[in-house]
Coordinates of C-alpha atoms (C1' of nucleotides) in Angstrom, one line a residue:
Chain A
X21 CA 174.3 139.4 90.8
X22 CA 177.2 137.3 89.3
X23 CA 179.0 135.3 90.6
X24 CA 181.3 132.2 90.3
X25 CA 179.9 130.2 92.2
X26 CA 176.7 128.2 92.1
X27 CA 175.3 128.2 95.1
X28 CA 175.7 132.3 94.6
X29 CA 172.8 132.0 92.3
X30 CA 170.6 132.2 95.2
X31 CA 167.6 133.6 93.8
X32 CA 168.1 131.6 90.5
X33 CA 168.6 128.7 92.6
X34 CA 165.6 128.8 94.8
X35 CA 163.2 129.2 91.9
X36 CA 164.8 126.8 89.4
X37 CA 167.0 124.4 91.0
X38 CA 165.4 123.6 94.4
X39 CA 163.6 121.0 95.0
X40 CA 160.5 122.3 92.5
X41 CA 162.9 122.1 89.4
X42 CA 164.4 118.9 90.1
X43 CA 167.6 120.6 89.1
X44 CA 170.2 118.0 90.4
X45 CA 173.1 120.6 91.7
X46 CA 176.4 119.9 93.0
X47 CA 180.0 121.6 93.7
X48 CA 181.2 120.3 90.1
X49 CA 177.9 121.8 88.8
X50 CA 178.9 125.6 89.6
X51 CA 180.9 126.6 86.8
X52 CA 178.3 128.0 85.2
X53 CA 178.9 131.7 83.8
X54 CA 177.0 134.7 83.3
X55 CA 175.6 134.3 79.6
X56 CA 176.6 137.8 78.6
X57 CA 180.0 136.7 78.7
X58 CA 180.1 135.7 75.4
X59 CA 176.2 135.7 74.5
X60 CA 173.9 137.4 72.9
X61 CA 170.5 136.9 74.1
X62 CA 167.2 136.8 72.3
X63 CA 165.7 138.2 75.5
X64 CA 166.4 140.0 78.9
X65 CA 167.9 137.8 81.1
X66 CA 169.5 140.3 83.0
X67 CA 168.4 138.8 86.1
X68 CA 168.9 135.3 85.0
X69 CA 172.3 135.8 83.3
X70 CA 173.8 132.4 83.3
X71 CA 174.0 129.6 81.5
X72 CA 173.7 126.4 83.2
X73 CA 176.3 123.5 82.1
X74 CA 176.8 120.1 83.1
X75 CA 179.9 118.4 84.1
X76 CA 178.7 116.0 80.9
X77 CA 177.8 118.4 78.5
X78 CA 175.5 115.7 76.3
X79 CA 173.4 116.0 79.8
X80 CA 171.9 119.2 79.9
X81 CA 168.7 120.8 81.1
X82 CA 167.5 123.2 78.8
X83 CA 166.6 126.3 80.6
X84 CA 166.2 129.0 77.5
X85 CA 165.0 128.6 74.5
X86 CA 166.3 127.0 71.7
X87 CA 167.7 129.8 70.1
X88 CA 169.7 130.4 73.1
X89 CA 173.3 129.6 73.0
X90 CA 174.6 127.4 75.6
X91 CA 178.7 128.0 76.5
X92 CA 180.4 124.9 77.5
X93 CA 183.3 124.8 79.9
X94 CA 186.4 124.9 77.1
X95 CA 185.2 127.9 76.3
X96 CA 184.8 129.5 79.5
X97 CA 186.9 131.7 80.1
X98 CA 188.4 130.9 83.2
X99 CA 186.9 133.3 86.0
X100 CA 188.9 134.0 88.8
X101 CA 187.7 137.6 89.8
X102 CA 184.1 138.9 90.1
X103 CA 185.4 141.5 87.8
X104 CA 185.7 139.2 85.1
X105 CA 182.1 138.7 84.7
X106 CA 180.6 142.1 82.8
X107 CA 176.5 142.5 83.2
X108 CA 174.7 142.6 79.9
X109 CA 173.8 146.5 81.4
X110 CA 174.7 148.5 83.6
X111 CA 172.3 148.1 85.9
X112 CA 170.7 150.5 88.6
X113 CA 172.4 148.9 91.4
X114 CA 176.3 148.7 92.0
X115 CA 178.0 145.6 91.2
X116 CA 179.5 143.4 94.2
X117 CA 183.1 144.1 94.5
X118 CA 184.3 141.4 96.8
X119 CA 183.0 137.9 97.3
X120 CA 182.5 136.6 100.6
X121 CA 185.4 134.1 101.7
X122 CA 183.7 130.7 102.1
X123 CA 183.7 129.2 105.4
X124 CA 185.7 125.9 104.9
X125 CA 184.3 125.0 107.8
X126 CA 180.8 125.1 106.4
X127 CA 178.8 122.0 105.4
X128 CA 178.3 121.8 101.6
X129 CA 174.5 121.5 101.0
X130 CA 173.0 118.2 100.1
X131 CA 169.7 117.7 97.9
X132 CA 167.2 115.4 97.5
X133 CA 168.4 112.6 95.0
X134 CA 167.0 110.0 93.3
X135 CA 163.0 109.2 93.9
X136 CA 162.7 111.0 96.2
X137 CA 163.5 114.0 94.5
X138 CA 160.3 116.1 93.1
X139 CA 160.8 117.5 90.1
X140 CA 158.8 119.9 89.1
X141 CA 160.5 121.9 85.8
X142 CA 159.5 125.1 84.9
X143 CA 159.5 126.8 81.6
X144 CA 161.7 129.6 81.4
X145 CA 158.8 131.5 80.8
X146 CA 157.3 130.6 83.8
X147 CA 160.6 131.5 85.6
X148 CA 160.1 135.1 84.0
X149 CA 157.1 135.5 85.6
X150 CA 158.0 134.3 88.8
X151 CA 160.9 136.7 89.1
X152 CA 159.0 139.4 87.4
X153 CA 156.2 138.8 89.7
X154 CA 158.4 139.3 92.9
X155 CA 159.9 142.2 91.6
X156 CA 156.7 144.1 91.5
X157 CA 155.4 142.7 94.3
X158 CA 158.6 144.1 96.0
X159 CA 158.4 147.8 94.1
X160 CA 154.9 148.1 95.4
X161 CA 156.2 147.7 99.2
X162 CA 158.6 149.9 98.6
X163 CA 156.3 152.2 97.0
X164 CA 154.3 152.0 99.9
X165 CA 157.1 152.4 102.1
X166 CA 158.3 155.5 101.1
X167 CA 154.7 156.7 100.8
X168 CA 154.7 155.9 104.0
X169 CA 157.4 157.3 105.4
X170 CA 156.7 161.0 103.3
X171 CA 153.2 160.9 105.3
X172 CA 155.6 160.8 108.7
X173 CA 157.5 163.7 107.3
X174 CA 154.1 165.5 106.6
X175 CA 152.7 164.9 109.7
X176 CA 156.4 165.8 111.2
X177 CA 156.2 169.3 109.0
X178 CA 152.5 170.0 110.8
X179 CA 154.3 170.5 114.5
X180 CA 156.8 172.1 113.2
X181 CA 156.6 176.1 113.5
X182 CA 155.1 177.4 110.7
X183 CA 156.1 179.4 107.8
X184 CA 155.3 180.4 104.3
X185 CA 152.8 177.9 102.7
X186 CA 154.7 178.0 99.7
X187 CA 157.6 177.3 101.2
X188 CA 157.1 173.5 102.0
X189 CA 159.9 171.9 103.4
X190 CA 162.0 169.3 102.2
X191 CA 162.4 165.9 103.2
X192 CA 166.2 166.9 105.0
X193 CA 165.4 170.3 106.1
X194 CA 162.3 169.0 108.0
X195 CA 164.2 166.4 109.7
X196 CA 167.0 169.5 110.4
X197 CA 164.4 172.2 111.3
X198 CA 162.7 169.3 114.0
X199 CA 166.3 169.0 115.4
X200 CA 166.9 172.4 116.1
X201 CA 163.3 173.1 116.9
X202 CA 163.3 170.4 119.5
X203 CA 166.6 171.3 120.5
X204 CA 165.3 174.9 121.0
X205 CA 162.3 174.2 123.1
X206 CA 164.0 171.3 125.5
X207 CA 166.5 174.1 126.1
X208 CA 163.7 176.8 126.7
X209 CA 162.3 174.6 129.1
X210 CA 165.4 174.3 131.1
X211 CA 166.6 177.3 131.1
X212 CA 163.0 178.4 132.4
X213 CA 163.1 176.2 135.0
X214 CA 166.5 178.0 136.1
X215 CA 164.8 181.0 135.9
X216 CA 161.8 180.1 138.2
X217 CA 164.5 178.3 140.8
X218 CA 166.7 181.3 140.5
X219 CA 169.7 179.8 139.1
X220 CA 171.7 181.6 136.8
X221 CA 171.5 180.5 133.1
X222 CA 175.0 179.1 132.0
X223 CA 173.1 176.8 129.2
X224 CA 172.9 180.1 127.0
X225 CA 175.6 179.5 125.1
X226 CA 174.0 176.8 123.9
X227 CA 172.6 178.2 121.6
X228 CA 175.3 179.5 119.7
X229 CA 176.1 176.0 119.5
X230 CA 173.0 174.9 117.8
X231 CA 174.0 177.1 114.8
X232 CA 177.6 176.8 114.7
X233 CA 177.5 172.9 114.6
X234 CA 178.2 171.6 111.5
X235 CA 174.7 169.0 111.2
X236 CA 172.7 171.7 112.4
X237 CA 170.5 174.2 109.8
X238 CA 172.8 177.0 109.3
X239 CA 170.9 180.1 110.3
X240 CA 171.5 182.1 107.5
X241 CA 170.0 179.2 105.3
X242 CA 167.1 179.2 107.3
X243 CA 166.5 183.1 106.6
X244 CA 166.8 182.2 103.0
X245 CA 163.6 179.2 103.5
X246 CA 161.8 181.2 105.7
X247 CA 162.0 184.7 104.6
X248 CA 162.3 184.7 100.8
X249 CA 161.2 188.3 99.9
X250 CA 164.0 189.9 102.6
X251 CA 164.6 192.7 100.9
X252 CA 161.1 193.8 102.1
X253 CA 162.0 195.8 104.7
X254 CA 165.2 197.5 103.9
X255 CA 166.9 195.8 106.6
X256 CA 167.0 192.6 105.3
X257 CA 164.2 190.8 107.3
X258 CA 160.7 191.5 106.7
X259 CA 159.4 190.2 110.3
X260 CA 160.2 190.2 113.8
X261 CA 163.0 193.1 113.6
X262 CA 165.8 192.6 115.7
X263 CA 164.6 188.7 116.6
X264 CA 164.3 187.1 113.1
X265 CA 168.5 188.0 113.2
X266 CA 171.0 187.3 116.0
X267 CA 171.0 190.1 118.8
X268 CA 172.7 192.8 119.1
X269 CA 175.0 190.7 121.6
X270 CA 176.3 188.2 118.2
X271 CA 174.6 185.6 119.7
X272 CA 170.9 183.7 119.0
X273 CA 170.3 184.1 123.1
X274 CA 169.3 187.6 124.6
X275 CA 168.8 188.2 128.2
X276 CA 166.8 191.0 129.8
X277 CA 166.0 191.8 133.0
X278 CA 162.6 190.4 132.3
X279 CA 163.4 186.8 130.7
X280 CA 165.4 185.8 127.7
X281 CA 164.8 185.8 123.8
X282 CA 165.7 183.1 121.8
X283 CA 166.2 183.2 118.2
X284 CA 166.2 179.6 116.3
X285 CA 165.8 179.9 112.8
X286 CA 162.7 182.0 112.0
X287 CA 160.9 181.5 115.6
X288 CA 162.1 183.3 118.7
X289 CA 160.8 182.3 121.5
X290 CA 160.6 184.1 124.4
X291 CA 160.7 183.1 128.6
X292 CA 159.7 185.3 131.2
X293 CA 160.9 184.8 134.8
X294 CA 157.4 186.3 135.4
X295 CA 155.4 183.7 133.9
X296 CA 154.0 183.5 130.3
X297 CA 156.0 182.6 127.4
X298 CA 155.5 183.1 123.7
X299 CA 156.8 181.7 120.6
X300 CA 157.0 183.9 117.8
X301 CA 157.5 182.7 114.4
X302 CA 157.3 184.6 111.2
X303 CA 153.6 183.6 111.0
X304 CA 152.3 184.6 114.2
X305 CA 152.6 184.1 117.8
X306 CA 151.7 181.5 120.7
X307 CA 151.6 181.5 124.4
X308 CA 152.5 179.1 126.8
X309 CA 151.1 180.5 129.6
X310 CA 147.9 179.8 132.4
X311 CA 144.8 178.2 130.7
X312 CA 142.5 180.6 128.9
X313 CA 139.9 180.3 126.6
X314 CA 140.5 181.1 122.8
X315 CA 138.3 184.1 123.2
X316 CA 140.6 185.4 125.8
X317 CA 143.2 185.0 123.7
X318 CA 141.9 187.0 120.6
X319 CA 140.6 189.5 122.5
X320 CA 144.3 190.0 123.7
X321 CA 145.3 191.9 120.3
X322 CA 147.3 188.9 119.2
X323 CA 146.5 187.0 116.5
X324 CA 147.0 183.3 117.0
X325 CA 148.5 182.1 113.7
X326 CA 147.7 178.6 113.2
X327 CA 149.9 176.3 110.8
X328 CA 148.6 176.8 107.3
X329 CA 147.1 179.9 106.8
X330 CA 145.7 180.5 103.8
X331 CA 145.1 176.8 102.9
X332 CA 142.3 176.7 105.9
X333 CA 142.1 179.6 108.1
X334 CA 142.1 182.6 105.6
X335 CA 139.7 180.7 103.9
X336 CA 137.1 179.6 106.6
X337 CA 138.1 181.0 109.7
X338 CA 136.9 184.4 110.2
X339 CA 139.0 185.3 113.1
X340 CA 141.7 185.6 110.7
X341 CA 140.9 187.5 107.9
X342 CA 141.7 190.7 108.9
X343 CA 145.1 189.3 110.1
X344 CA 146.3 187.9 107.2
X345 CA 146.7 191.8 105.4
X346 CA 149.3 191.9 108.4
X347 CA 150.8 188.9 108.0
X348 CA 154.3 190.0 107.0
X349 CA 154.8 193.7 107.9
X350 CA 156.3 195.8 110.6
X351 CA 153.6 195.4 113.0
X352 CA 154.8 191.8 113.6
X353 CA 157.1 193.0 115.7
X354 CA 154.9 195.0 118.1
X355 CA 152.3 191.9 117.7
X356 CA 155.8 190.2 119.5
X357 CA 156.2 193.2 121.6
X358 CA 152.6 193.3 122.7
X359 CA 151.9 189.6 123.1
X360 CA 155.2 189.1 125.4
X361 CA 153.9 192.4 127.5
X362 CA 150.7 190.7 128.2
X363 CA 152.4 187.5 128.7
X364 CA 154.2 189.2 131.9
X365 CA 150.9 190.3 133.1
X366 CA 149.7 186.6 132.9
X367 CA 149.6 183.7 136.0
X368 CA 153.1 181.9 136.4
X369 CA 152.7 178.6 134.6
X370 CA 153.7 176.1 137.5
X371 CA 155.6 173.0 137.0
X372 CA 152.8 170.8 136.8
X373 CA 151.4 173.2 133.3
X374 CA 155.1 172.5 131.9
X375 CA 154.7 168.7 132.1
X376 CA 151.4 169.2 130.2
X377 CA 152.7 171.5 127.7
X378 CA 155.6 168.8 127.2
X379 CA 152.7 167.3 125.3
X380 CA 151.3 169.8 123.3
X381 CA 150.3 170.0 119.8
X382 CA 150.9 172.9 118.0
X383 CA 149.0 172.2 115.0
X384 CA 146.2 173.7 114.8
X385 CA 145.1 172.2 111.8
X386 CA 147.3 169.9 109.3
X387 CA 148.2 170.2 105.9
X388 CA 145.2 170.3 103.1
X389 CA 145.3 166.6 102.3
X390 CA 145.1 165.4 105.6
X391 CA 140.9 165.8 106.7
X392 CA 140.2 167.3 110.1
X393 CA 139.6 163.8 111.5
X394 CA 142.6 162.2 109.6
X395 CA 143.8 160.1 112.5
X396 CA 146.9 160.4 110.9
X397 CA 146.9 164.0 111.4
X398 CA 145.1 163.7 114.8
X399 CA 146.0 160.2 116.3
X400 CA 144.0 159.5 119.7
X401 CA 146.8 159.2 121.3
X402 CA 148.2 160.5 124.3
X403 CA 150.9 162.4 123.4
X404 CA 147.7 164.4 121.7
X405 CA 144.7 164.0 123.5
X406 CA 145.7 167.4 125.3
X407 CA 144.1 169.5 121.6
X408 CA 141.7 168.0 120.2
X409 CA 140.1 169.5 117.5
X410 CA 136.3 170.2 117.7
X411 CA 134.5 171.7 114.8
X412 CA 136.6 174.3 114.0
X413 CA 138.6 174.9 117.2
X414 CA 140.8 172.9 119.5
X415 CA 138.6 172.2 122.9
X416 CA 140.9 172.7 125.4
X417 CA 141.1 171.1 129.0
X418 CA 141.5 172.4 132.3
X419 CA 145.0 171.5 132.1
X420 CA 145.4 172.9 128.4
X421 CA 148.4 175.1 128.2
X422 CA 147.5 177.1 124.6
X423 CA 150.3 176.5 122.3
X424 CA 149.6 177.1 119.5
X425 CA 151.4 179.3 116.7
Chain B
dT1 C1' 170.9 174.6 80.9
dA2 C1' 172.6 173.1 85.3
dG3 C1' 171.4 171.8 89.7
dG4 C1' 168.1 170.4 93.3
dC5 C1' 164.5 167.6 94.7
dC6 C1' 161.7 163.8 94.3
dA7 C1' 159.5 159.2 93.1
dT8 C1' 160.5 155.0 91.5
dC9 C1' 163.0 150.9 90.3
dT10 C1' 166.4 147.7 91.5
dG11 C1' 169.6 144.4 93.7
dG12 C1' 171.9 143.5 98.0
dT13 C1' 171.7 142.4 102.8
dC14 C1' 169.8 141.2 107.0
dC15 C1' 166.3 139.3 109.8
dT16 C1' 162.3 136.3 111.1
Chain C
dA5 C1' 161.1 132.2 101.6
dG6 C1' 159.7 136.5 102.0
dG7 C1' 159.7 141.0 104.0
dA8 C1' 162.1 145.3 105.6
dC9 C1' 165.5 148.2 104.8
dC10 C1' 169.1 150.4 102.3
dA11 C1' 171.5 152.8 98.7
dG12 C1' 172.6 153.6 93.8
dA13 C1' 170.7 154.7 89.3
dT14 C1' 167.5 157.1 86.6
dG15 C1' 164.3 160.2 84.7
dG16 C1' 160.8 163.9 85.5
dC17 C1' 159.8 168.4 87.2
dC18 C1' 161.0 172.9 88.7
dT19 C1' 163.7 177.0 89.2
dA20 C1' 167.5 180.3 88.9

DNA sequence: TAGGCCATCTGGTCCT
DNA sequence: AGGACCAGATGGCCTA
C-alpha cells in the first residue's frame, strides 16, 4: 500500500492523477511519502496515505483539506526501505515486504501535457467516495462469491453419504469426506470389475492407504463426526458392528468368499461377485443392483435411508416413520446383513448398469433450504437426469440403477 | 475461557 | 479499469 515510488500509487494514481485530475506527474514528482510518517490526520486516509509534493513546493495541488499538513521534501525522511514507511494501522492485510526491482529496460510513462491535457480535479471528498465506492462494490462480490461457493459445498454435502443431521459438515471435512468417498467408490468399481472378469484383487490394499495418508480423513476422526454418542453400544460403535471399525484383518478391506466389504469412514460398502451391491452408511442402506421399482425395494425389509432424515422424510414421508425408531440400534447391522443377502439373490448388474450408475445421484432429497425443484439442488443436467425427482419420489428409468442411501 | 468454525472486510495480484 | 481470486485479519458464535 506504500510505497516509494510514485507510480506505486496505482490506485491513487488512476483516480486522482490520470488524466481526470489533470495531475501533471513525473519521475521527480515521486517522492511523495505516506502522510502517517510524520502526520496526524483529521480523517482516515488509510487508503490514501500520502502526501503529494512538488519538486517546487510554492506549486502544489491541494489534495486534503486545509487543515491537513503537507510534509515537504527537507523533511522527509529519507526512505530507502519499504520498512521505513509505518501504516497509520495495522491494517487487515500484510504489508508488502519486498518491492519489485524496476525493469531499467522499461519505458517511463508519458502523460498528456499542456492543452491537451483534461483536467478534471476532484475534491478529496469525491476521491473518498470513489474509493469507498469500489471497495463496497468489491466486498459485495466477494460476498457473493463465497456465498457462492458455500452453496457448491452444500450441494457437494447432499451426494455425499449421509449422517447425522446435526452433524453438518464443515467446509474442509466435506471437501475431505468427497475425497475419500470418491476415492472409495472409483475403487469399488474396479475392484468389482476384477471380480466379475475373475481377476484377483491386488488393489485392496488400497484402502489402507486411503487412511494412512496423511491428506486423507483419518478414520478415527471420522468415527468421532459420524458417531458422536459411541458409547451407545458398549463396544464403541453404535451402528454397523464389525463394519463401522476396521476388520478383524487390521485393515478397512475384507474379503469373503462371497465379495468384499469395504469400510471408508462411516459407510461400508459392499461388492458381491454375485451381483448386487450395497452401501451402508450409518443412516441406512442402498443398492446398486438390477432396476427395481421403489416398492420392490421396501418390500425387501430394507429401509432406503434417504439424505436428511428427519428434516423431510420423518416428517412427510410415511415409509419412514417406523424406521426412524431404528435408526441407530443393533438391528442396523442385520438391516446390513439382510440387505447384502438379498443383494446376492439379485440379477448381476452388467457393465452397461455400471456406466449408468457412474452417474447416479444419491440424493434423494437436498438439504432444507434448497426446494424440491431448486435447480441448484437438481440441475437438468446430465450427470443427473438419471433421478429425477417426481412428487415425492425419484422416477426412475429403465436404465436406473437405485442408489440411493 | 480457549479453541474451532465461519462470515466478512480488505489489499494485493493476476488477468482480460 | 475492473473483476476474479487469494490470503490475512478480525469479530461473532458455539462448545467443551
Amino acid at each position: 500500500m506504500y510505497a516509494t515510488d510514485f507510480d506505486d500509487y496505482c490506485d491513487f494514481n488512476d483516480s486522482v492523477c490520470s488524466n481526470d485530475s489533470g495531475f501533471e506527474r513525473s519521475h521527480a514528482d515521486s517522492h511523495a511519502t505516506p502522510s502517517s510518517v510524520n502526520t496526524t490526520l483529521n480523517f482516515d486516509t488509510s487508503d490514501l496515505a500520502i502526501s503529494v509534493i512538488s519538486k517546487d513546493s510554492t506549486v502544489r495541488r491541494k489534495l486534503f483539506h486545509d487543515d491537513y499538513t503537507y510534509i515537504f521534501p527537507d523533511q522527509i525522511k529519507e526512505v530507502t526501505e519499504f520498512e521505513d514507511f509505518k501504516p497509520i494501522d495495522n491494517t487487515s492485510t500484510p504489508i508488502k515486504k519486498e518491492k519489485k526491482p524496476k525493469d531499467p529496460n522499461k519505458p517511463k510513462r508519458k502523460y498528456a501535457n499542456g492543452k491537451n491535457r483534461v483536467t478534471r480535479c476532484k475534491s478529496p471528498t469525491q476521491i473518498l467516495r470513489i474509493k469507498r465506492n469500489r471497495r463496497m462494490k468489491a466486498n459485495d462480490r466477494e460476498r457473493n462469491r463465497m456465498h457462492m461457493l458455500n452453496e457448491a459445498l452444500d450441494r457437494l454435502r447432499c451426494v455425499l453419504p449421509t449422517f447425522p443431521e446435526d452433524t453438518k459438515l464443515t467446509k474442509i471435512e466435506t471437501l475431505r469426506f468427497a475425497h475419500n468417498y470418491i476415492f472409495a467408490l472409483s475403487q469399488t468399481l474396479e475392484s468389482l470389475d476384477n471380480i466379475n472378469c475373475g481377476q484377483p484383487s491386488a488393489e485392496y490394499n488400497n484402502y489402507d492407504k486411503l487412511t494412512c495418508t496423511a491428506e486423507k480423513v483419518n478414520k478415527d476422526a471420522f468415527r468421532e463426526i459420524f458417531l458422536p454418542n459411541k458409547d451407545e453400544c458398549g463396544d464403541g460403535y453404535r451402528s454397523f458392528q464389525g463394519y463401522s471399525k476396521p476388520f478383524p484383518n487390521g485393515s478397512n478391506f475384507l474379503q469373503t468368499s462371497e465379495g468384499v466389504l469395504i469400510n471408508v469412514g462411516n459407510v461400508t460398502v459392499s461388492v458381491n461377485n454375485k451381483g448386487g451391491n450395497c452401501i451402508t452408511s450409518t443412516t441406512g442402506s442402498g443398492f446398486f443392483s438390477h432396476p427395481s421399482s421403489l416398492a420392490d425395494d421396501i418390500h425387501q425389509g430394507y429401509p432406503q435411508r434417504p439424505y436428511d432424515i428427519t428434516s423431510y422424510t420423518e416428517r412427510y414421508d410415511p415409509r419412514m416413520q417406523n424406521a426412524s425408531t431404528e435408526y441407530f440400534n443393533h438391528k442396523n447391522y442385520e438391516i446390513f446383513k439382510n440387505a447384502f443377502e438379498t443383494a446376492k439373490n439379485r440379477k448381476q448388474v452388467s457393465a452397461v448398469q455400471y456406466n449408468n450408475y457412474t452417474n447416479f445421484t444419491n440424493s434423494y432429497h437436498c438439504n432444507e433450504k434448497y426446494s424440491y425443484t431448486d435447480e441448484s439442488c437438481y440441475p437438468q443436467s446430465n450427470y443427473y437426469n438419471d433421478q429425477r425427482y417426481v412428487g415425492r419420489d425419484f422416477y426412475r428409468g429403465p436404465s436406473m440403477v437405485n442408489a440411493q442411501i
